[in-house]
Short mmCIF file of C-alpha atoms in Angstrom, two decimals:
data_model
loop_
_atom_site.label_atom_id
_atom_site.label_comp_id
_atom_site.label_asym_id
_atom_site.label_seq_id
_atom_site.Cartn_x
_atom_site.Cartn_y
_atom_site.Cartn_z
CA UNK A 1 11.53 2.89 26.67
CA UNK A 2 12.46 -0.41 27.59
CA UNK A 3 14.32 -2.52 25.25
CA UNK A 4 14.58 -6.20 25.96
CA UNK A 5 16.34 -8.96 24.25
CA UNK A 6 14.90 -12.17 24.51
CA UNK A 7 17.53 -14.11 22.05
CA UNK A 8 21.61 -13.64 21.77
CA UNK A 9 22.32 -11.05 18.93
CA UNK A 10 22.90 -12.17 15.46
CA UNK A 11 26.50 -13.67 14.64
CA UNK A 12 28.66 -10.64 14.17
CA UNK A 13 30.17 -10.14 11.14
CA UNK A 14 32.41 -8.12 9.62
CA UNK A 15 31.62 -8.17 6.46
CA UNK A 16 29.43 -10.09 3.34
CA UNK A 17 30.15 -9.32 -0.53
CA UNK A 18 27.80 -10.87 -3.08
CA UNK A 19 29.68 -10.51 -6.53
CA UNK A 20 32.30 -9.23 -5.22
CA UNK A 21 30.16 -6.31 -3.93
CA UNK A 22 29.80 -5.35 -0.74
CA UNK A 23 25.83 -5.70 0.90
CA UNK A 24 26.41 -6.14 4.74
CA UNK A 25 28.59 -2.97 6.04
CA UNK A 26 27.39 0.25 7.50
CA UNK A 27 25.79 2.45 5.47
CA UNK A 28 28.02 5.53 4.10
CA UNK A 29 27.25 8.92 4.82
CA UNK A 30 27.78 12.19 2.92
CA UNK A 31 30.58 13.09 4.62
CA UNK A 32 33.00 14.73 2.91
CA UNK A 33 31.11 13.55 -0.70
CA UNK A 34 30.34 15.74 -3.00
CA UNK A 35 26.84 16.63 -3.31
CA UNK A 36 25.27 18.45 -6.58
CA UNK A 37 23.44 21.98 -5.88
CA UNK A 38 21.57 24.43 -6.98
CA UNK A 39 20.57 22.05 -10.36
CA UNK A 40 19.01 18.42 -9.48
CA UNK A 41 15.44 16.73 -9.35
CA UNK A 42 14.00 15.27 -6.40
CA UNK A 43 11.89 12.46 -7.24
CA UNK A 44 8.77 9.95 -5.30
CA UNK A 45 6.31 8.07 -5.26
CA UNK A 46 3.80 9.46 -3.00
CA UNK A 47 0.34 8.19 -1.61
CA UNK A 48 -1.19 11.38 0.90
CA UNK A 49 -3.29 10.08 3.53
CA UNK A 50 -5.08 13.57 4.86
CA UNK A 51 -4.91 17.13 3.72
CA UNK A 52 -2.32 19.98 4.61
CA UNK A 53 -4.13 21.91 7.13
CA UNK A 54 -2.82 24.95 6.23
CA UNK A 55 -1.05 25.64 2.77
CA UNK A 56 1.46 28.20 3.03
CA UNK A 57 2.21 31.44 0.78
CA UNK A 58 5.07 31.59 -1.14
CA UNK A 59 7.85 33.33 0.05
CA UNK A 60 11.66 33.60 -0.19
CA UNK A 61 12.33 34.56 3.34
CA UNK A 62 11.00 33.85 6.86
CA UNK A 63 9.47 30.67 8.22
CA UNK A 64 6.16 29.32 8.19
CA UNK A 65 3.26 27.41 10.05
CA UNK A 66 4.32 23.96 10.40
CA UNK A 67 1.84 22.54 11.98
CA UNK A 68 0.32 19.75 10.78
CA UNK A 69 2.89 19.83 7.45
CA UNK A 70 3.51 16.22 6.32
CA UNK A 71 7.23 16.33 4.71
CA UNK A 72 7.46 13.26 2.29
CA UNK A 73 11.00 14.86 1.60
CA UNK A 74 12.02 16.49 4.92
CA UNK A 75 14.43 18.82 4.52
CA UNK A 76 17.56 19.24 7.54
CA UNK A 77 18.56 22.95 8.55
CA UNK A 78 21.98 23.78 6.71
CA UNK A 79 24.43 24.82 8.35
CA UNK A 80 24.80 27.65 11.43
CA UNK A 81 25.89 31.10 9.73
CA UNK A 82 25.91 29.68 6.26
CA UNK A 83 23.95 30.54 2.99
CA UNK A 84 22.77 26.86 2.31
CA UNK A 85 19.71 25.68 2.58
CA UNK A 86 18.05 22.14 2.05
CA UNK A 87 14.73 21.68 0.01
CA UNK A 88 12.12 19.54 1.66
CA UNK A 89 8.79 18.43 -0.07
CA UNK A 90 5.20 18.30 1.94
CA UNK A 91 2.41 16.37 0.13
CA UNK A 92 -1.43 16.09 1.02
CA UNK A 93 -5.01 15.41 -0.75
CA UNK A 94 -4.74 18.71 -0.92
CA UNK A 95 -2.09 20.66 -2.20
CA UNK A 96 1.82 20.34 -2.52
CA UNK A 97 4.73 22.44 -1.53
CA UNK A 98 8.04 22.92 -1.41
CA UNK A 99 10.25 24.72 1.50
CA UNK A 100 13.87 25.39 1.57
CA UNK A 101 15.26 25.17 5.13
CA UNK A 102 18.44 26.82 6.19
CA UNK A 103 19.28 27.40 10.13
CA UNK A 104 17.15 31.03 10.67
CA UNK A 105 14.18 30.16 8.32
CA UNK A 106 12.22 27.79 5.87
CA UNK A 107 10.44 29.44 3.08
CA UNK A 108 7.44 27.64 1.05
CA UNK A 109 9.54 28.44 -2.25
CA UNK A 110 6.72 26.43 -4.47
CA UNK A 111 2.99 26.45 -3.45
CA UNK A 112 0.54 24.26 -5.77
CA UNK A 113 -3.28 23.74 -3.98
CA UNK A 114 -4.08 20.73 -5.99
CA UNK A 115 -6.19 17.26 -5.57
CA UNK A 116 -3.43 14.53 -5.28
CA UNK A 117 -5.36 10.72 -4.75
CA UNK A 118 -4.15 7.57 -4.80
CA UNK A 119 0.05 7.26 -5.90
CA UNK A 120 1.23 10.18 -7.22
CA UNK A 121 4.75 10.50 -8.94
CA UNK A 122 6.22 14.13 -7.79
CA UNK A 123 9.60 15.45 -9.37
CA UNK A 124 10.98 18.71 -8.35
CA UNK A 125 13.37 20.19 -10.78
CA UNK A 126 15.69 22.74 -9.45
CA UNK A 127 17.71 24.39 -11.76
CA UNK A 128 19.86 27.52 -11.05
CA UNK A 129 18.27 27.83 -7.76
CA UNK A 130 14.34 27.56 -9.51
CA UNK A 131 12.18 24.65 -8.43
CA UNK A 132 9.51 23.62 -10.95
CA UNK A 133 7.13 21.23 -9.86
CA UNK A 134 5.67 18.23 -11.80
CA UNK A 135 3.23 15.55 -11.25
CA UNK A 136 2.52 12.76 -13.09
CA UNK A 137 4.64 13.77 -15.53
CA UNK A 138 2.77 17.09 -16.34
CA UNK A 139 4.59 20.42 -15.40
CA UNK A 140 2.43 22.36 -12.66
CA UNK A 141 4.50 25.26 -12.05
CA UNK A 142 7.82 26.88 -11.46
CA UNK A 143 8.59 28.72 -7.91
CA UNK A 144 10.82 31.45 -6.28
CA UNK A 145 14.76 31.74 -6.05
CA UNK A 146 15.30 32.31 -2.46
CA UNK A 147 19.23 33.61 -2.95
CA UNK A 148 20.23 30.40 -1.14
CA UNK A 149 22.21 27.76 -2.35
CA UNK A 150 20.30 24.51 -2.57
CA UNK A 151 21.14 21.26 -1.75
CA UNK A 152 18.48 18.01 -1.92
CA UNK A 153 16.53 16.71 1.32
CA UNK A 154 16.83 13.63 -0.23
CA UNK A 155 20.57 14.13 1.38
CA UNK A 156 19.46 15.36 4.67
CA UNK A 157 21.67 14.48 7.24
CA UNK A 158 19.39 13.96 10.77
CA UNK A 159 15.89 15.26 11.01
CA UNK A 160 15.51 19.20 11.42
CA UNK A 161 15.47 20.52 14.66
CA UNK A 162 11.59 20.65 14.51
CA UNK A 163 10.93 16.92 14.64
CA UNK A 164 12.26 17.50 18.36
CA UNK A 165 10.38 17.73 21.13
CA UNK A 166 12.93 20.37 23.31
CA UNK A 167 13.37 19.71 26.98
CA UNK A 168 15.63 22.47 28.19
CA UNK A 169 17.03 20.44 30.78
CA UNK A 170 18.43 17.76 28.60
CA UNK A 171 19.50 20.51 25.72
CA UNK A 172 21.70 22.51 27.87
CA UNK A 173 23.45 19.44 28.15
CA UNK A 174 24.41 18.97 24.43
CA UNK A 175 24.72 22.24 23.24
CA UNK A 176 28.01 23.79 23.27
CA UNK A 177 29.08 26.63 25.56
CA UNK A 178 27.63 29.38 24.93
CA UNK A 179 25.52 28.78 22.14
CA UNK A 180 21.93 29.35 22.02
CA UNK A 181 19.30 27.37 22.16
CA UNK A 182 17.89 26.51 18.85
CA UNK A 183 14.03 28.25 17.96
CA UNK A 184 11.27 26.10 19.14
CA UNK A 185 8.30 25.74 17.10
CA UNK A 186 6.52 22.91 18.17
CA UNK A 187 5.92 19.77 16.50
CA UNK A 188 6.24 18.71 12.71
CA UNK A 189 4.63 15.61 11.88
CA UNK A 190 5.97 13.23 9.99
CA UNK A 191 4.26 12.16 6.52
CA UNK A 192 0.79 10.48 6.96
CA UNK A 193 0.29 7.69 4.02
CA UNK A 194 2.62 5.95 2.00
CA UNK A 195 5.92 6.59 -0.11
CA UNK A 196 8.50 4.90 -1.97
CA UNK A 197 11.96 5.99 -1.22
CA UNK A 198 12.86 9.32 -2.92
CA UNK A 199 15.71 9.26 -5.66
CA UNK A 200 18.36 12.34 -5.53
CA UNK A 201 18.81 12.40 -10.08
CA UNK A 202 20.43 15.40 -12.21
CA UNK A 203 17.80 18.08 -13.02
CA UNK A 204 15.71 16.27 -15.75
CA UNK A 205 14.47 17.53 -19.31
CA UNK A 206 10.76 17.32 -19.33
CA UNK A 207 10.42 14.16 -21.53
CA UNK A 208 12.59 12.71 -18.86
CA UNK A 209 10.11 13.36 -16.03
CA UNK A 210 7.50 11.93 -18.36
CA UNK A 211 9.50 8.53 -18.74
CA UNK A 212 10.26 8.46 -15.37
CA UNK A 213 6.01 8.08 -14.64
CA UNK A 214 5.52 6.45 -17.33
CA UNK A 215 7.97 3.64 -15.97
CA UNK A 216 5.16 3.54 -13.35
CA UNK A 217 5.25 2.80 -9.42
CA UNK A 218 8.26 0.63 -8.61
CA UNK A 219 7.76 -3.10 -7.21
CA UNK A 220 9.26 -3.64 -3.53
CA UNK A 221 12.54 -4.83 -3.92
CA UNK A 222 13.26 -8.33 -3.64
CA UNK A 223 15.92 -8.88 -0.68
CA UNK A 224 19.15 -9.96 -0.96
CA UNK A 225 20.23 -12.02 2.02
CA UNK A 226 17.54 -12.43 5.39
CA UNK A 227 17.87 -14.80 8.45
CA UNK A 228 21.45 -14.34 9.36
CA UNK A 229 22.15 -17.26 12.25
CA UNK A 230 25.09 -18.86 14.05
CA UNK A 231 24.36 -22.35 15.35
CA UNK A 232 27.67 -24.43 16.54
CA UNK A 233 29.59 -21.44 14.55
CA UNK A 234 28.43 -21.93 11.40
CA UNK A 235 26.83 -19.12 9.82
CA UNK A 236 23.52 -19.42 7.96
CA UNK A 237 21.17 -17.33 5.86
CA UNK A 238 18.17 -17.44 3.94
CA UNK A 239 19.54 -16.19 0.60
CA UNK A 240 16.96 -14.59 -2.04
CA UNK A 241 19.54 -14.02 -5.15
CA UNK A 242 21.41 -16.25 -7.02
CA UNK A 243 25.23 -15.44 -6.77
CA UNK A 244 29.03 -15.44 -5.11
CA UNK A 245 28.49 -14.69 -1.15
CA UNK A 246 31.76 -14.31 0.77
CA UNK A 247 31.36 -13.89 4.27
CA UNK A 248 34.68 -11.68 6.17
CA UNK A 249 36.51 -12.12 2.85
CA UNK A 250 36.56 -15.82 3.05
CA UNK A 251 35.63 -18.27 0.08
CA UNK A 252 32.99 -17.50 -1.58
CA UNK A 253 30.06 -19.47 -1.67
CA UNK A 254 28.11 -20.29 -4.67
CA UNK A 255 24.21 -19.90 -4.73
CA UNK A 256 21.75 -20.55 -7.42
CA UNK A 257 18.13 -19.52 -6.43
CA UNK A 258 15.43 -20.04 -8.56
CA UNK A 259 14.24 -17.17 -10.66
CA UNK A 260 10.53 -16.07 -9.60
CA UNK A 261 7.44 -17.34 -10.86
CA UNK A 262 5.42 -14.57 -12.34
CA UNK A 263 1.27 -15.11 -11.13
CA UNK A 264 -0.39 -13.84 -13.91
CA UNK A 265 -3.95 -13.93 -15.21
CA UNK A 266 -6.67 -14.45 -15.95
CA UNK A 267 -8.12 -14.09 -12.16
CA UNK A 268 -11.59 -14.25 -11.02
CA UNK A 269 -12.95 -12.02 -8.64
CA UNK A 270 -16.35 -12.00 -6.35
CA UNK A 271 -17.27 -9.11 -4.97
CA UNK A 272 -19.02 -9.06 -1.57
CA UNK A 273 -23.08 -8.63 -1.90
CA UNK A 274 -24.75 -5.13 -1.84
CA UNK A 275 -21.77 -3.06 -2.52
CA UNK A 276 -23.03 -2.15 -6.22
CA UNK A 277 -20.47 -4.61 -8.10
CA UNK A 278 -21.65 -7.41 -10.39
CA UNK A 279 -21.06 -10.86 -8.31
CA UNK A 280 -18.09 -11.80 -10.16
CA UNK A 281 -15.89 -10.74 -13.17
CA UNK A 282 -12.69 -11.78 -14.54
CA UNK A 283 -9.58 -9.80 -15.12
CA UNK A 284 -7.09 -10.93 -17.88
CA UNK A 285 -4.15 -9.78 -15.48
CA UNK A 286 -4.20 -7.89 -11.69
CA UNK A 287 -4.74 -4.37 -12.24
CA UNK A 288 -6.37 -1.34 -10.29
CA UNK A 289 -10.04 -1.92 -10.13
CA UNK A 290 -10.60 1.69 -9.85
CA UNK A 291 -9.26 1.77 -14.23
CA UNK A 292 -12.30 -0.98 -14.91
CA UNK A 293 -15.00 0.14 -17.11
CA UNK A 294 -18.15 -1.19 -15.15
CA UNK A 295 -18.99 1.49 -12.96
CA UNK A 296 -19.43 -0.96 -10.04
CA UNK A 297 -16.23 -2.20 -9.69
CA UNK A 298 -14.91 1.29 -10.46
CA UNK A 299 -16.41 2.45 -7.62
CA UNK A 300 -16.62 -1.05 -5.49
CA UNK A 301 -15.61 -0.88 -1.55
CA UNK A 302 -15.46 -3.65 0.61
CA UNK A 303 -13.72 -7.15 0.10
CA UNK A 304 -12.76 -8.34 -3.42
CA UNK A 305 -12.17 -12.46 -3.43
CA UNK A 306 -9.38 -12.95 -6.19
CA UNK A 307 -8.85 -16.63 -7.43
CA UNK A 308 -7.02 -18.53 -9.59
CA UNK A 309 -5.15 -21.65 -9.70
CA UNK A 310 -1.03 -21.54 -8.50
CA UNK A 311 1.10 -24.08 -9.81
CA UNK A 312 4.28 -25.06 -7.45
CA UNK A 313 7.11 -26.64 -9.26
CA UNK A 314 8.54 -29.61 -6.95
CA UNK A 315 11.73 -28.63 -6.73
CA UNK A 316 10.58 -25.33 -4.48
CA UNK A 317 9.31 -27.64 -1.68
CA UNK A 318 13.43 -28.99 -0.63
CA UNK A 319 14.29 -28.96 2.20
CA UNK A 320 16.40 -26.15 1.98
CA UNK A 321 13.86 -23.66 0.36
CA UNK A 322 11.02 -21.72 1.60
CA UNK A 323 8.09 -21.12 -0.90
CA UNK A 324 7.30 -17.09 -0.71
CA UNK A 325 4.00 -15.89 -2.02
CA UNK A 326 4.32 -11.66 -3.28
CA UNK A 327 1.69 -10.22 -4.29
CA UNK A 328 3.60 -6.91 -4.65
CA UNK A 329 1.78 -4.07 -3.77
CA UNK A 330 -1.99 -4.74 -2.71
CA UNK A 331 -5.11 -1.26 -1.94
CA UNK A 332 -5.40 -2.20 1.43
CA UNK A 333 -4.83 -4.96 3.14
CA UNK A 334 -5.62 -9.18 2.07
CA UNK A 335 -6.10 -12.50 3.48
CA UNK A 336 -4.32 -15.40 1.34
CA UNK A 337 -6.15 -18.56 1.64
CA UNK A 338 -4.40 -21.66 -0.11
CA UNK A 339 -6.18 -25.04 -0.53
CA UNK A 340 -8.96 -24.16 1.86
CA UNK A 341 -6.89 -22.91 4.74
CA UNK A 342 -5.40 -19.27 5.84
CA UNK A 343 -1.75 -18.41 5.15
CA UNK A 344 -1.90 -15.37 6.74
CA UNK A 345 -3.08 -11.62 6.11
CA UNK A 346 -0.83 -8.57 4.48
CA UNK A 347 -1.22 -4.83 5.31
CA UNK A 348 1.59 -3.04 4.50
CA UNK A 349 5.04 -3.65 2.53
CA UNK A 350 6.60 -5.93 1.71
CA UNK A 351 2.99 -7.79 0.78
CA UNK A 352 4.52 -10.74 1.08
CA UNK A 353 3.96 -13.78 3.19
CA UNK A 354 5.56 -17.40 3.76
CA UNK A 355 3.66 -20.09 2.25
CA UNK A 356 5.69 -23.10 3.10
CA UNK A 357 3.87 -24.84 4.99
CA UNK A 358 0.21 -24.72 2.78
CA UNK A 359 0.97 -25.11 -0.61
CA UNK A 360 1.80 -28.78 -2.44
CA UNK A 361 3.73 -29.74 -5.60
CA UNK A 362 1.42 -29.53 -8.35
CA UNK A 363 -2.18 -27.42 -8.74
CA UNK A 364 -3.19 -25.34 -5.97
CA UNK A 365 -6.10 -23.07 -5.19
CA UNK A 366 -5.35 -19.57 -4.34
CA UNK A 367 -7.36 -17.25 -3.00
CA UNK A 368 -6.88 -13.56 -2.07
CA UNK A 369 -9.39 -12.06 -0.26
CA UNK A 370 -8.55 -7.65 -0.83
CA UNK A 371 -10.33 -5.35 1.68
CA UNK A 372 -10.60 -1.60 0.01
CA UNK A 373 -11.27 1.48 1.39
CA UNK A 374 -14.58 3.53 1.53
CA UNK A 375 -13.25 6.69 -1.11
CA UNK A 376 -14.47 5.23 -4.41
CA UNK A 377 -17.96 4.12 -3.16
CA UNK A 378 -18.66 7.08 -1.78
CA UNK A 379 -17.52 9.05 -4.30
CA UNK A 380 -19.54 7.31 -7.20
CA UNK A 381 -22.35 8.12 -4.77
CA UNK A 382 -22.26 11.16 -5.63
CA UNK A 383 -23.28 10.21 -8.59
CA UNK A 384 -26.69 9.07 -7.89
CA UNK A 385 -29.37 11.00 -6.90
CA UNK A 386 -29.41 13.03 -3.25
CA UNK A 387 -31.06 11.74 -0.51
CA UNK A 388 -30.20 13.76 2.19
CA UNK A 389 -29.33 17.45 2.84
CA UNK A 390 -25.82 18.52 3.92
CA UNK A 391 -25.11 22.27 5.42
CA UNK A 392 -24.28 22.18 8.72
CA UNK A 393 -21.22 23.79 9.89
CA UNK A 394 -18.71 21.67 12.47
CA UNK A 395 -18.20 23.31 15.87
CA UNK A 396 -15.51 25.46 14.14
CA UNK A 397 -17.36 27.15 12.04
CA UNK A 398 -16.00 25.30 8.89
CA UNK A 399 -17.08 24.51 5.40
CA UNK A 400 -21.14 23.23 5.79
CA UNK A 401 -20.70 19.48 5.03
CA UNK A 402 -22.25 18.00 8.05
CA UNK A 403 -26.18 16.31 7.66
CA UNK A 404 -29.00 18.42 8.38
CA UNK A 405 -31.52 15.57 9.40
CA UNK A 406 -30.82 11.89 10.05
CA UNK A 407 -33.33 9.78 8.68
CA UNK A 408 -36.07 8.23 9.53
CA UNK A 409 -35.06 4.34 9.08
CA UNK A 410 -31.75 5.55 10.74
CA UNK A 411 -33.30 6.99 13.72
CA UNK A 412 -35.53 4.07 14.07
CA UNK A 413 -32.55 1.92 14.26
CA UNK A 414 -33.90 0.38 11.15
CA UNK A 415 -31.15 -1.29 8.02
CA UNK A 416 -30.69 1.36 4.84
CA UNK A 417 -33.25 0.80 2.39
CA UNK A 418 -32.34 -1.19 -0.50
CA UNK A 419 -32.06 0.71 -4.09
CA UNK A 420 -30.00 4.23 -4.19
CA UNK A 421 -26.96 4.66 -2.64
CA UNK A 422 -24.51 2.21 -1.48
CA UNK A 423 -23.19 4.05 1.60
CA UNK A 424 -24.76 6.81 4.34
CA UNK A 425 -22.06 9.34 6.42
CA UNK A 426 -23.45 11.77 8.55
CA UNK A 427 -20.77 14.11 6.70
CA UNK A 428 -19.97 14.72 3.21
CA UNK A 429 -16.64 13.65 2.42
CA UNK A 430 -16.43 13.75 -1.10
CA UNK A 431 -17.88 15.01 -3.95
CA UNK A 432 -18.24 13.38 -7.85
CA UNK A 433 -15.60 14.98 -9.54
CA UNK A 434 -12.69 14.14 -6.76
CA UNK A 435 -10.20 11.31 -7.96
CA UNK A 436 -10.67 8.11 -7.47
CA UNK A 437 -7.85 5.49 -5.21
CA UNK A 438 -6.13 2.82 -6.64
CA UNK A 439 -7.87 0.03 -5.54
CA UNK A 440 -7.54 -4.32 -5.05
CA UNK A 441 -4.56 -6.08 -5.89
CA UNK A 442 -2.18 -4.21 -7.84
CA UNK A 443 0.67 -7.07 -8.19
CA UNK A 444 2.76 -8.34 -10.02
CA UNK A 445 2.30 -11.58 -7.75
CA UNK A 446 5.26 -14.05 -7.75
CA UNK A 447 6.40 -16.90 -6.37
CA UNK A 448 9.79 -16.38 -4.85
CA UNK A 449 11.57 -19.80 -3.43
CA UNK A 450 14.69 -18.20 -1.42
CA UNK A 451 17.24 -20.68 -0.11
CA UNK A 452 18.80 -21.75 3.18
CA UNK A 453 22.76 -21.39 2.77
CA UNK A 454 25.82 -22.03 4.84
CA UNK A 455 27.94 -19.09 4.49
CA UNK A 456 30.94 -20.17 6.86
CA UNK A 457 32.00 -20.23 10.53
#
């Protein structure tokens, strides 16, 4: 890999305290903190992109198949000779489980084959050495004591020794003398989908748990200070909270920014033709359409048109501001359109985009064009009555889902016949009782108006 620098590094600095706190050092490690065991809850927001390939048995001992195993919570080896072991949580459409990984194995301690769709809080509650597993705020199950003592993977200290590809060559050069290589067992990959950072909290009561997904799925953070730059030696940033900044323990700076504008409803939305919605509906405030009670938007896949009216208080437009459009978390990607003319698309976090230079004092018209995913349409298919047969087996031998004849206006080359179903696969992916994906835009939208600030020299 070739790294190239096209622009000076930022300024360096030593330090930067906001409140007297301090928000631009190195982060600490766990060295030599104390870290709770044996009783503590591991909990995240998960959202599982593919199955588990293979779900494990449960077992206190011994190590198991890792392949294709997508650790949400990955869980480093503890250490050589010792009884310690970390706990590490895998998560797919199809099952969850939970390992505890010490240096000479990795035990699936918890085992739970389960459909998981769309976010999914998971909290594991260890207690005296006992995971118990809950979802969405229901308790699944409780697992197996291994005899280890277990610490969090929230914790873990450097990725386990299986998220290394091992080239002998290079290893003989960093191990020690004498000691043996560690076991190779291929490749682990890393978690397919989307998560918000796990939280390491004390081992909950169960109307804990239930609060915690109640409180639902956490906004993306709003930054604190972005844009550090030195021009002439003074040092500048684009600063998103109001408070005290002090940059290398100087004097601090005061900064007021303003607080967000909250987007709410009502919002209208089009859906795009011949995707079994109704052409437009409106929606008192953003929410998931998969939740709405017309079937059609329930189970609506393509692109969603959601608009409304922003208003821009003058003030955000000085000089010194930039206006910030977030529409906080959006199911899958969206193009913003203001006044006629394309801010920019979105696809992953922060959903968040610059808006500066499109938006006016005053009224202006917003548009936010959401592109789903196929999951919901096809599953409401299933729904509706069958029009073709599925039964054929892959090239593995594997469950029949495959079609058995294409059709006719298919093989003609001809468009799918109006009436029926919305979609056609050549395999069955889904079936009517799977659960559906959060879908559209989820919000809360706000208006953010972060401010250009001169910290110091």
């Amino acid at each position: 890999v070739f790294v190239l620098f096209r622009r000076p590094a930022g300024p360096a600095i030593r330090s930067l305290e906001r409140d007297g706190q301090m928000i631009a050092t190195p982060a600490p490690t766990l060295d030599g903190l104390r870290e709770p065991a044996m009783s503590f809850t591991m909990s995240i927001w998960v959202k599982p992109d593919t199955d588990l390939r293979v779900m494990p048995k449960e077992s206190t001992t011994g190590r198991i198949d890792e392949t294709g195993k997508f650790y949400a919570i990955p869980a480093g080896p503890g250490e050589r000779g010792s009884d310690f072991a970390r706990a590490g949580l895998a998560v797919g459409r199809n099952g969850i489980f939970v390992v505890e990984r010490s240096h000479d194995s990795c035990p699936a301690v918890l085992v739970a084959p389960m459909r998981v769709s769309g976010w999914t809080h998971v909290a594991v509650v260890y207690r005296d050495g006992r995971p118990a597993l809950f979802v969405n705020g229901e308790k699944i199950k409780e697992g197996l004591v291994s005899g280890k003592t277990v610490l969090s993977g929230t914790n873990s200290r450097r990725p386990p020794v299986d998220y290394v590809l091992h080239f002998p060559a290079i290893e003989s050069l960093t191990r020690s003398a004498g000691e043996p290589p560690p076991p190779s067992r291929g490749q682990v990959y890393f978690f397919e989908g989307n998560l918000v950072p796990p939280q390491l909290l004390k081992d909950l009561e169960a109307d804990e748990i239930k609060a915690l997904f109640a409180a639902g799925l956490p906004a993306s953070e709003i930054p604190v200070v972005t844009g550090l730059t030195r021009e002439e030696g003074d040092v500048t940033a684009l600063v998103w909270q109001s408070g005290d900044y002090a940059l290398d323990k100087k004097q601090p700076v005061k900064v007021a920014v303003p607080v967000p504008v909250v987007v709410d409803g009502p919002w209208r939305v089009a859906f795009q033709p011949g995707r079994g919605a109704p052409a437009e509906i409106t929606l008192p405030e953003v929410k998931s359409l998969h939740l709405h009670e017309d079937n059609g938007v329930k189970h609506f896949a393509g692109t969603a048109a959601y608009r409304r009216s922003l208003d821009v208080p003058a003030e955000f437009l000085a000089a010194d501001r930039r206006v910030v459009l977030d529409l906080g978390r959006v199911e899958v990607l969206a193009e913003v359109w203001l006044n006629g003319q394309l801010a920019g698309e979105v696809w992953k976090e922060p959903y968040r985009l610059d808006v500066s230079e499109a938006v006016r004092a005053g009224a202006n018209d917003l548009e936010v064009r959401v592109t789903t995913l196929w999951p919901n349409r096809l599953i409401g298919d299933e729904l509706l009555p069958v029009e073709n047969d599925y039964g054929l087996r892959d090239e593995h031998g594997n469950d029949p889902h495959g079609i058995t004849k294409l059709p006719d206006w298919y093989r003609s080359g001809q468009p799918k016949p109006a009436g029926g179903r919305v979609g056609f696969t050549t395999w069955n992916f889904y079936d009517k009782d799977e659960p559906l994906l959060a879908s559209g835009l989820l919000g809360p939208v706000k208006l953010l108006n972060p401010v250009r600030v001169r910290l110091g020299r």
